[in-house]
Tab-separated table of N, CA, C and O in Angstrom:
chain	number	residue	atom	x	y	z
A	999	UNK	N	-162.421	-39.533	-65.356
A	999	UNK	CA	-163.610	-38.838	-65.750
A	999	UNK	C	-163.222	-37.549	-66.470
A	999	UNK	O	-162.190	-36.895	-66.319
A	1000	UNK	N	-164.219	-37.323	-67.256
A	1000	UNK	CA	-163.730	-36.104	-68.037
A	1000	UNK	C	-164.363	-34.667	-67.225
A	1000	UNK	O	-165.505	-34.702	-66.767
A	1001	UNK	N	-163.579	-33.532	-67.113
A	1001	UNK	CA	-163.796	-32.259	-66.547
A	1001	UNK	C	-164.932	-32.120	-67.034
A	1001	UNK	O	-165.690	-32.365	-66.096
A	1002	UNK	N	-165.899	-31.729	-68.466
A	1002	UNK	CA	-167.053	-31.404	-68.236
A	1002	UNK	C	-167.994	-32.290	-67.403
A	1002	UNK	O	-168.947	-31.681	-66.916
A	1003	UNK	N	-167.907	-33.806	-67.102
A	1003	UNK	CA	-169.052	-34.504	-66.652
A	1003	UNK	C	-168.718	-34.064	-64.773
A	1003	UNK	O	-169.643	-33.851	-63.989
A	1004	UNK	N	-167.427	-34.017	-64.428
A	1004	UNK	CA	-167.049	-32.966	-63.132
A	1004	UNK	C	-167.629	-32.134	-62.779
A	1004	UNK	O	-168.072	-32.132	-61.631
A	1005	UNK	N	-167.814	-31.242	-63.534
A	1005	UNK	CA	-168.314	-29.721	-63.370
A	1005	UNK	C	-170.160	-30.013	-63.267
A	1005	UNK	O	-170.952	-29.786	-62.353
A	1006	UNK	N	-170.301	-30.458	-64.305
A	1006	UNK	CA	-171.863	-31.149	-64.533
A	1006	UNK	C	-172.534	-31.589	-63.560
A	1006	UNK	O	-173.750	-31.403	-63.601
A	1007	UNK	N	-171.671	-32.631	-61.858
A	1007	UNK	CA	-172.063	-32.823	-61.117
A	1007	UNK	C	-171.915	-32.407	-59.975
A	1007	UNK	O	-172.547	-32.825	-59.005
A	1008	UNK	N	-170.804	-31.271	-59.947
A	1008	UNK	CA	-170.122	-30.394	-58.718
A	1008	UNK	C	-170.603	-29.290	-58.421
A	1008	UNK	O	-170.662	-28.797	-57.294
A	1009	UNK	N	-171.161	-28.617	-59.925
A	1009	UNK	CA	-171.506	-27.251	-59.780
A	1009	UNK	C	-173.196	-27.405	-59.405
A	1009	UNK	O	-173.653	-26.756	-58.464
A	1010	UNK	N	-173.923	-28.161	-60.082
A	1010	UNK	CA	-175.579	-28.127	-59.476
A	1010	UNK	C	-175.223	-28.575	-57.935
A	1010	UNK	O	-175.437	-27.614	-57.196
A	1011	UNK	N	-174.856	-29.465	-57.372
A	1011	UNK	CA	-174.751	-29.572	-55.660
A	1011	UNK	C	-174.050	-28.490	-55.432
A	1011	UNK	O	-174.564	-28.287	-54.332
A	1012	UNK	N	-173.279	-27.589	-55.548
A	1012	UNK	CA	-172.896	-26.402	-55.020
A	1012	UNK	C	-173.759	-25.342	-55.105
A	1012	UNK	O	-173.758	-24.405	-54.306
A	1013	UNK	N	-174.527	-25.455	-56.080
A	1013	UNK	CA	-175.797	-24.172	-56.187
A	1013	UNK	C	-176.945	-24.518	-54.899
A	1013	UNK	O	-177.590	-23.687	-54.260
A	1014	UNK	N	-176.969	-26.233	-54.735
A	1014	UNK	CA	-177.901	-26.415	-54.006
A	1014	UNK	C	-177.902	-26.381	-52.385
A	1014	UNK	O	-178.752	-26.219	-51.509
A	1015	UNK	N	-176.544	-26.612	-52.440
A	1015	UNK	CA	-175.963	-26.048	-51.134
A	1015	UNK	C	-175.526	-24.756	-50.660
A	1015	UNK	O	-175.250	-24.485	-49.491
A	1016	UNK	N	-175.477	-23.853	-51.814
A	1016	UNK	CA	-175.473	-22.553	-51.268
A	1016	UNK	C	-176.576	-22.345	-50.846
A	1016	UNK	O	-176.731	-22.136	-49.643
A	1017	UNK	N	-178.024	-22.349	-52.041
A	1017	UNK	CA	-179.472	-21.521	-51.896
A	1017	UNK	C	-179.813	-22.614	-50.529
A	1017	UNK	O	-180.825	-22.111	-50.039
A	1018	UNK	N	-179.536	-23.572	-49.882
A	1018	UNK	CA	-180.303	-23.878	-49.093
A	1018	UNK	C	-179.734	-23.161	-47.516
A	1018	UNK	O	-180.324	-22.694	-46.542
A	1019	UNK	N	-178.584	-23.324	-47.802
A	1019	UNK	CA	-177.686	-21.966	-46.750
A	1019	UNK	C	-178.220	-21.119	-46.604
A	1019	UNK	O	-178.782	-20.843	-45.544
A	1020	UNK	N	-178.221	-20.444	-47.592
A	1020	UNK	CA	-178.962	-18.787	-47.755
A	1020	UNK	C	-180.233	-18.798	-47.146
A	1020	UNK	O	-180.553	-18.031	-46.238
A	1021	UNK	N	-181.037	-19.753	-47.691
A	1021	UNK	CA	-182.458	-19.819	-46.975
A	1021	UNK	C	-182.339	-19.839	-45.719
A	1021	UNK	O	-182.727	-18.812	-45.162
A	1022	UNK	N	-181.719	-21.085	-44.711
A	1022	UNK	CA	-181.601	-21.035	-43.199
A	1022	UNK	C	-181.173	-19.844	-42.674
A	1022	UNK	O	-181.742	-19.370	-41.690
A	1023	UNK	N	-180.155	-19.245	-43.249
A	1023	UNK	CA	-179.508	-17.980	-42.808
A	1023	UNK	C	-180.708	-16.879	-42.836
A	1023	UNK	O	-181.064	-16.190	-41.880
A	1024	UNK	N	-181.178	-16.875	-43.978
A	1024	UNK	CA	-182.107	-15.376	-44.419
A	1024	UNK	C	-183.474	-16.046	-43.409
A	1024	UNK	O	-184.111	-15.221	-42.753
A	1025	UNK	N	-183.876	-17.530	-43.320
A	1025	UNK	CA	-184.887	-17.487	-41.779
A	1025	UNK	C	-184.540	-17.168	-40.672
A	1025	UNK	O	-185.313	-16.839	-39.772
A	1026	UNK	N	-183.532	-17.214	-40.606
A	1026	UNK	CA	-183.105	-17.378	-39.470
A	1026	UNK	C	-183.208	-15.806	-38.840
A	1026	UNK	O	-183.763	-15.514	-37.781
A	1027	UNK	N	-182.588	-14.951	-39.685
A	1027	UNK	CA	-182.489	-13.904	-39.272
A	1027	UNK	C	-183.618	-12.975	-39.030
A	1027	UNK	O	-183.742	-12.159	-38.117
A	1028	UNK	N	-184.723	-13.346	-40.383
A	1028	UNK	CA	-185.683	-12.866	-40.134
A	1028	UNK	C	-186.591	-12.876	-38.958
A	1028	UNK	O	-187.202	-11.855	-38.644
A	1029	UNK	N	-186.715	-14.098	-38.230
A	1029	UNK	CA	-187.486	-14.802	-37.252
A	1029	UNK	C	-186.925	-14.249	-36.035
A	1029	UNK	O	-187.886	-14.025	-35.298
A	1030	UNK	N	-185.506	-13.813	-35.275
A	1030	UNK	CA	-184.968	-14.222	-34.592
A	1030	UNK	C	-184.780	-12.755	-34.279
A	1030	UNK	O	-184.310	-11.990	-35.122
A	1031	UNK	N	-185.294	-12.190	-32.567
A	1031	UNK	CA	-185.325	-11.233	-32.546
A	1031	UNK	C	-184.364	-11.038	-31.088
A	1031	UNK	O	-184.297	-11.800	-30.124
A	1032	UNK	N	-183.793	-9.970	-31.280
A	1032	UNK	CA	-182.513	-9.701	-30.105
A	1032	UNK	C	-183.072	-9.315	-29.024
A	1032	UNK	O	-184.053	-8.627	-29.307
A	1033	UNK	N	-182.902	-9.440	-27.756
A	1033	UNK	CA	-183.511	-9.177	-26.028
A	1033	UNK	C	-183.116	-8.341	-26.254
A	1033	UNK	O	-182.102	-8.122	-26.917
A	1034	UNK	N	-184.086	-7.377	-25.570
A	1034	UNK	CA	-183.961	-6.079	-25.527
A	1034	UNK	C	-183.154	-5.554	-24.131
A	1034	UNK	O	-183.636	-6.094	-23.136
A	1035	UNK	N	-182.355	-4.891	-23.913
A	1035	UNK	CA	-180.897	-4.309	-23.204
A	1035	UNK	C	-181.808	-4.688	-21.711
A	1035	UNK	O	-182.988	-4.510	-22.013
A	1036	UNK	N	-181.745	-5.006	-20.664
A	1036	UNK	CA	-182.158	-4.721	-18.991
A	1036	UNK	C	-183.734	-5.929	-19.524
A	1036	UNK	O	-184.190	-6.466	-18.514
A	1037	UNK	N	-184.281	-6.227	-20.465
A	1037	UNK	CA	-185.265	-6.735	-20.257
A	1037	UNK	C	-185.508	-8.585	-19.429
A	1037	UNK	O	-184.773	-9.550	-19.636
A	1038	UNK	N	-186.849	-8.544	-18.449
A	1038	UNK	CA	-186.386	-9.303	-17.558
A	1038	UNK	C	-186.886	-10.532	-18.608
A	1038	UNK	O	-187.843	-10.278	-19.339
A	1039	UNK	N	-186.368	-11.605	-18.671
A	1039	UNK	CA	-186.710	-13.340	-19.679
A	1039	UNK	C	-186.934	-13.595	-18.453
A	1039	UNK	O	-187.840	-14.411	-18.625
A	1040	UNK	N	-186.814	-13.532	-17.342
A	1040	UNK	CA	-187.860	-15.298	-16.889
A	1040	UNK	C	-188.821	-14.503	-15.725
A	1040	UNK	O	-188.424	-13.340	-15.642
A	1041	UNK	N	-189.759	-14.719	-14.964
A	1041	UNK	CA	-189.916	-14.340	-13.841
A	1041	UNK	C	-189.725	-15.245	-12.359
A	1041	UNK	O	-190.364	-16.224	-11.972
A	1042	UNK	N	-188.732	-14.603	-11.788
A	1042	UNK	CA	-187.757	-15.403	-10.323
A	1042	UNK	C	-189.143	-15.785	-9.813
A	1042	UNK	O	-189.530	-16.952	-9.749
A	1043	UNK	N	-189.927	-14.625	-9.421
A	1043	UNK	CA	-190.455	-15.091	-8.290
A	1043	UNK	C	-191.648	-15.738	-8.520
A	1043	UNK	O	-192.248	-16.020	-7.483
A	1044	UNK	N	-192.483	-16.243	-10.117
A	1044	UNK	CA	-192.984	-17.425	-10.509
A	1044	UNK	C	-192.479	-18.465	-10.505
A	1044	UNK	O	-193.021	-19.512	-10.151
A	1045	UNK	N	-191.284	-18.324	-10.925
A	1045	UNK	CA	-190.420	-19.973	-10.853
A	1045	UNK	C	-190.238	-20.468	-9.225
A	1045	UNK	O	-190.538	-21.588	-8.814
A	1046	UNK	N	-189.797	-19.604	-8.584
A	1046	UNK	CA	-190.273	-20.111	-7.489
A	1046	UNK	C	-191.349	-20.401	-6.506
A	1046	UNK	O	-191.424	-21.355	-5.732
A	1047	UNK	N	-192.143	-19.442	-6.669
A	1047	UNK	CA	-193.786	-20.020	-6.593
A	1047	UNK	C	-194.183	-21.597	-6.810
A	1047	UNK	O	-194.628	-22.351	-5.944
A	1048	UNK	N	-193.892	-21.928	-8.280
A	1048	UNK	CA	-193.907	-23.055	-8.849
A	1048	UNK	C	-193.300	-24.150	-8.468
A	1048	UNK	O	-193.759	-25.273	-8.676
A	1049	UNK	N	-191.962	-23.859	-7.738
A	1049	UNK	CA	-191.178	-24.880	-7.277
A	1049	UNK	C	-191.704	-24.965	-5.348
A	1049	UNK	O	-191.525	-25.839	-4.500
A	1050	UNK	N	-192.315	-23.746	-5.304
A	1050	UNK	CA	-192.777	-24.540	-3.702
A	1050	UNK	C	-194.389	-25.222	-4.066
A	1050	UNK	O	-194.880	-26.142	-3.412
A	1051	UNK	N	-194.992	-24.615	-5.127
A	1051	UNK	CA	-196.213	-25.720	-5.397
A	1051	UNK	C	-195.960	-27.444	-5.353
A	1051	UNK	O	-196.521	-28.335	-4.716
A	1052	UNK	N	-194.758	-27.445	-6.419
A	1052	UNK	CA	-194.321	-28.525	-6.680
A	1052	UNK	C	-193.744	-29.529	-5.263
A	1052	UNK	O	-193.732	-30.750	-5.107
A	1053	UNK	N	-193.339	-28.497	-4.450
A	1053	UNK	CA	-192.813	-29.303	-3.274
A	1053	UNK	C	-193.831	-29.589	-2.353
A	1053	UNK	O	-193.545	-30.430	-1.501
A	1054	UNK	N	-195.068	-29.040	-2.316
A	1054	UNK	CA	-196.173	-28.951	-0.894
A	1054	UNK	C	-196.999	-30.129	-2.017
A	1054	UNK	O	-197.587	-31.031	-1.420
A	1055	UNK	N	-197.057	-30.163	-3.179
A	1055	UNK	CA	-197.349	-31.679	-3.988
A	1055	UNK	C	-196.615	-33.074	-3.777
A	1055	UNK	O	-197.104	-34.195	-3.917
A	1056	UNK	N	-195.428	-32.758	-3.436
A	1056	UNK	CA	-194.890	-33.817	-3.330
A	1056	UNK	C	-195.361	-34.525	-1.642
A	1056	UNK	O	-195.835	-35.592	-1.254
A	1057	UNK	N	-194.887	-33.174	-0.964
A	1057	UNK	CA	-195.035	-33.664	0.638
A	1057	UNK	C	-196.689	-34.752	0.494
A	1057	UNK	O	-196.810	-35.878	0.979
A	1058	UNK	N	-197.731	-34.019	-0.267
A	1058	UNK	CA	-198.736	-34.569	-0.047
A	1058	UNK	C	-198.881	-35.593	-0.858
A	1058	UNK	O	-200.010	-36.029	-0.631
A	1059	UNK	N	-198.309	-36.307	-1.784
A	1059	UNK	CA	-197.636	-37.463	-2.515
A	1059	UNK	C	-197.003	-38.871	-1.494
A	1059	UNK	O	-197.322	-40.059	-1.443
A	1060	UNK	N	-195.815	-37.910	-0.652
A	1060	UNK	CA	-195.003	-38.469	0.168
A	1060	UNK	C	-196.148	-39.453	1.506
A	1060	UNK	O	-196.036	-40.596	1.950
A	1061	UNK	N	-197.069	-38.466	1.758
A	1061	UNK	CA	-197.930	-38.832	2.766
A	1061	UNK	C	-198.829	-40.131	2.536
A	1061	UNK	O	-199.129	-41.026	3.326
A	1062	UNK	N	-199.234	-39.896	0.897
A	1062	UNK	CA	-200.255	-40.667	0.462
A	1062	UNK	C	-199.495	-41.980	-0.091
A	1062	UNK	O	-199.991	-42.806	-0.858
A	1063	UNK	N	-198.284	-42.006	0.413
A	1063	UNK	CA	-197.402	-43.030	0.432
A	1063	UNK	C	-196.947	-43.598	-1.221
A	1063	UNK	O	-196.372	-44.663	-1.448
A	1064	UNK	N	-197.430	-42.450	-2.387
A	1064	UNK	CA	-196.397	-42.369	-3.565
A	1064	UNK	C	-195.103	-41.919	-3.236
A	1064	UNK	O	-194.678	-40.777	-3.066
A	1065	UNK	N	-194.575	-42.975	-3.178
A	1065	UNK	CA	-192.871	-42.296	-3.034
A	1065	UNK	C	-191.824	-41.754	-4.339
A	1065	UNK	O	-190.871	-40.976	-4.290
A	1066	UNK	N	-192.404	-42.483	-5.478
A	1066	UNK	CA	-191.692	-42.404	-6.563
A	1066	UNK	C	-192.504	-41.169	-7.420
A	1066	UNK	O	-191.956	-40.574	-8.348
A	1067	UNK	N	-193.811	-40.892	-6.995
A	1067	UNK	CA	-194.285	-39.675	-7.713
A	1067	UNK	C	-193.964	-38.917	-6.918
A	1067	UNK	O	-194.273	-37.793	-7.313
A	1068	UNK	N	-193.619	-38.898	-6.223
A	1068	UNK	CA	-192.908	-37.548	-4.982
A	1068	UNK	C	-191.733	-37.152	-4.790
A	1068	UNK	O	-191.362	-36.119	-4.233
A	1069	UNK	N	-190.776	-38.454	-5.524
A	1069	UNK	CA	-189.301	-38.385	-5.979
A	1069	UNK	C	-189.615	-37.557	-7.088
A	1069	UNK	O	-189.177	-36.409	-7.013
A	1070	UNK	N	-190.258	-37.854	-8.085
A	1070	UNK	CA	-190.604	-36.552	-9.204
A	1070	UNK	C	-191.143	-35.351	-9.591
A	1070	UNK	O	-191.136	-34.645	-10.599
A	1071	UNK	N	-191.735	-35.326	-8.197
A	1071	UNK	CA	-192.437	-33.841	-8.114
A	1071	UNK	C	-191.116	-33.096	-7.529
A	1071	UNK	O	-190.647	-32.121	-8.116
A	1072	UNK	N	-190.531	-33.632	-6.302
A	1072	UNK	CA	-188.987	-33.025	-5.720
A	1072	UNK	C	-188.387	-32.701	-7.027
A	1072	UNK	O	-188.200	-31.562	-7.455
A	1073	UNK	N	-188.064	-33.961	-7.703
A	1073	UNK	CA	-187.343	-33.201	-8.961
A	1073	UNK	C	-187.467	-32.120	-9.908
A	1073	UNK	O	-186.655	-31.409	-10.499
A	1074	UNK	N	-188.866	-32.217	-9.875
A	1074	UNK	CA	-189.277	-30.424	-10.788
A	1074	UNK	C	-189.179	-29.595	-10.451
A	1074	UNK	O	-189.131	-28.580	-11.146
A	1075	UNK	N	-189.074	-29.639	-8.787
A	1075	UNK	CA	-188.990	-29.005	-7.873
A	1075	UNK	C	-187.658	-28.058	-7.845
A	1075	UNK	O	-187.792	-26.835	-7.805
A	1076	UNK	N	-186.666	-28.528	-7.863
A	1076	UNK	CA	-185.225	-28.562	-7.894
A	1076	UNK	C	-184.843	-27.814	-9.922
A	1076	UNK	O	-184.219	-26.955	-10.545
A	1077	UNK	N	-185.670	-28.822	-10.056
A	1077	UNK	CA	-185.055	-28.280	-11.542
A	1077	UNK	C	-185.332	-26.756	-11.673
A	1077	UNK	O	-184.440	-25.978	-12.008
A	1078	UNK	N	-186.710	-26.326	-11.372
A	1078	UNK	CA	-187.525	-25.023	-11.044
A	1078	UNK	C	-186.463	-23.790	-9.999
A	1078	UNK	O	-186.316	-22.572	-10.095
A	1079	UNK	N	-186.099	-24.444	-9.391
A	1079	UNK	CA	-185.865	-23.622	-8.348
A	1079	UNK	C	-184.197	-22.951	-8.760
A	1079	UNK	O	-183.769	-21.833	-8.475
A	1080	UNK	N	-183.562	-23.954	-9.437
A	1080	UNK	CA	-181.976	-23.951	-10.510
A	1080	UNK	C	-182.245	-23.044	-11.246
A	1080	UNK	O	-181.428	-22.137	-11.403
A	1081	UNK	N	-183.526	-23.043	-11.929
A	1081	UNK	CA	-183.823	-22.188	-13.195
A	1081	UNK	C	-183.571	-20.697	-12.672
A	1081	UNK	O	-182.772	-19.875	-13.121
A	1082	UNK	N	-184.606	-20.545	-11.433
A	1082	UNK	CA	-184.296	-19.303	-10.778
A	1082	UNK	C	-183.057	-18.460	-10.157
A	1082	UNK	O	-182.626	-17.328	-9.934
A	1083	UNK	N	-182.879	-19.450	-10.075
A	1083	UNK	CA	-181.199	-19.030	-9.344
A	1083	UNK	C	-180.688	-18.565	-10.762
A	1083	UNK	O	-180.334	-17.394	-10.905
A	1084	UNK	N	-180.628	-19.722	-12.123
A	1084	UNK	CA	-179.790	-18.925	-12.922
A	1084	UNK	C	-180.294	-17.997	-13.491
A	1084	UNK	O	-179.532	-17.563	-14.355
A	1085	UNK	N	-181.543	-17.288	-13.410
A	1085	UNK	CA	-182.165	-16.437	-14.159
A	1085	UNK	C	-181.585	-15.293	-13.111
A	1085	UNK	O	-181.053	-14.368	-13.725
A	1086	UNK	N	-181.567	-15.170	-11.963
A	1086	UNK	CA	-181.151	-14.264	-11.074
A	1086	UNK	C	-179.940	-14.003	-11.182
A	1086	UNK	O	-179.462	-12.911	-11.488
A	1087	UNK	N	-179.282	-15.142	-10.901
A	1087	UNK	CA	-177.780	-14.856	-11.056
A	1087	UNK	C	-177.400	-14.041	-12.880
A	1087	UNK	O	-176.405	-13.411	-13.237
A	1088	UNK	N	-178.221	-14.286	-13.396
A	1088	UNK	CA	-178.155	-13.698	-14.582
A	1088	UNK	C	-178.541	-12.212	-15.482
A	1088	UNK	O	-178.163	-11.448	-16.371
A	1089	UNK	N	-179.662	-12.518	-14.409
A	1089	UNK	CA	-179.927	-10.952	-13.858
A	1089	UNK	C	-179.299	-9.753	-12.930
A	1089	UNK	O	-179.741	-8.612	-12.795
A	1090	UNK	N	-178.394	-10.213	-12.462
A	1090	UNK	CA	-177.484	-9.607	-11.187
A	1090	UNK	C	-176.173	-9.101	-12.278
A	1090	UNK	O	-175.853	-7.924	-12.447
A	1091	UNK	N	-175.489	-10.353	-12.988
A	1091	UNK	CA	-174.107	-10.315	-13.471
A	1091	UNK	C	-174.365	-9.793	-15.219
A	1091	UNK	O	-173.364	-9.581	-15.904
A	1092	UNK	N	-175.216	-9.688	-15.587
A	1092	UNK	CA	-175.598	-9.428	-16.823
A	1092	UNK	C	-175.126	-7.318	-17.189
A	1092	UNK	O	-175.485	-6.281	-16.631
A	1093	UNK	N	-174.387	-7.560	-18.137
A	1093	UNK	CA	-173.556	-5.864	-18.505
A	1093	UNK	C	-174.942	-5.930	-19.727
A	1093	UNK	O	-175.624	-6.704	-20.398
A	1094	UNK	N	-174.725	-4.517	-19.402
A	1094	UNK	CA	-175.250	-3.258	-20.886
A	1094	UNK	C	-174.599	-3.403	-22.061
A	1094	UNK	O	-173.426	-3.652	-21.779
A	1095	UNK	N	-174.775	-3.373	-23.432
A	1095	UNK	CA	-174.043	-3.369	-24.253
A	1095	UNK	C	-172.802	-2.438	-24.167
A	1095	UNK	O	-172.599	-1.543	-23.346
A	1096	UNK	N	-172.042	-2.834	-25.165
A	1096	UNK	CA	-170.413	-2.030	-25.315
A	1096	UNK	C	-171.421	-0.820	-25.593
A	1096	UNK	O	-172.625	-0.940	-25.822
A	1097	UNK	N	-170.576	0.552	-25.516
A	1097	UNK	CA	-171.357	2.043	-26.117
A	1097	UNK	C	-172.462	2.182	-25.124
A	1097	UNK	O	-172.987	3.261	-25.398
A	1098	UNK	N	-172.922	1.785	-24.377
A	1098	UNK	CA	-174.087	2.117	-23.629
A	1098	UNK	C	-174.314	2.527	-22.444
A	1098	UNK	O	-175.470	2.733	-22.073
């Protein structure tokens, strides 16, 4: 192949792959806003609220002799209650920025 018909098809896909870069990058940044230093993201003691709702649902699931919707309420249950732990534990072990 000859170098100009090269260039002809290398250089427009390289323009189009930069500007579409640039775009994700320049949304990205725009949209995407940094947690603010000590601020709390989840609340512990809703998530756990939620996960003993989820469990006093199941018990009464368990009773009404759904066993398999009560295997899945336990499970939200659990998933809920993980969340908290890592939001805590994350909250406990979590540093201040460098300089601060």
């Amino acid at each position: 192949m000859r170098p100009l018909t090269t260039a002809r098809r290398v250089l427009p896909a390289l323009l189009a792959a930069t500007l579409l870069a640039g775009g994700v990058l320049a949304g990205q940044t725009a949209t995407a806003e940094p947690a603010a230093a000590g601020a709390i993201t989840c609340n512990v003691g809703k998530l756990k609220a939620d996960a003993r709702k989820e469990r006093d649902h199941a018990a009464k699931l368990r009773n009404l002799g759904a066993t398999k919707e009560a295997g899945k309420a336990v499970a939200k249950a659990e998933a809920l209650e993980k969340r908290a732990r890592q939001c805590a534990d994350a909250d406990s072990t979590s540093r201040p920025p460098f300089g601060r």
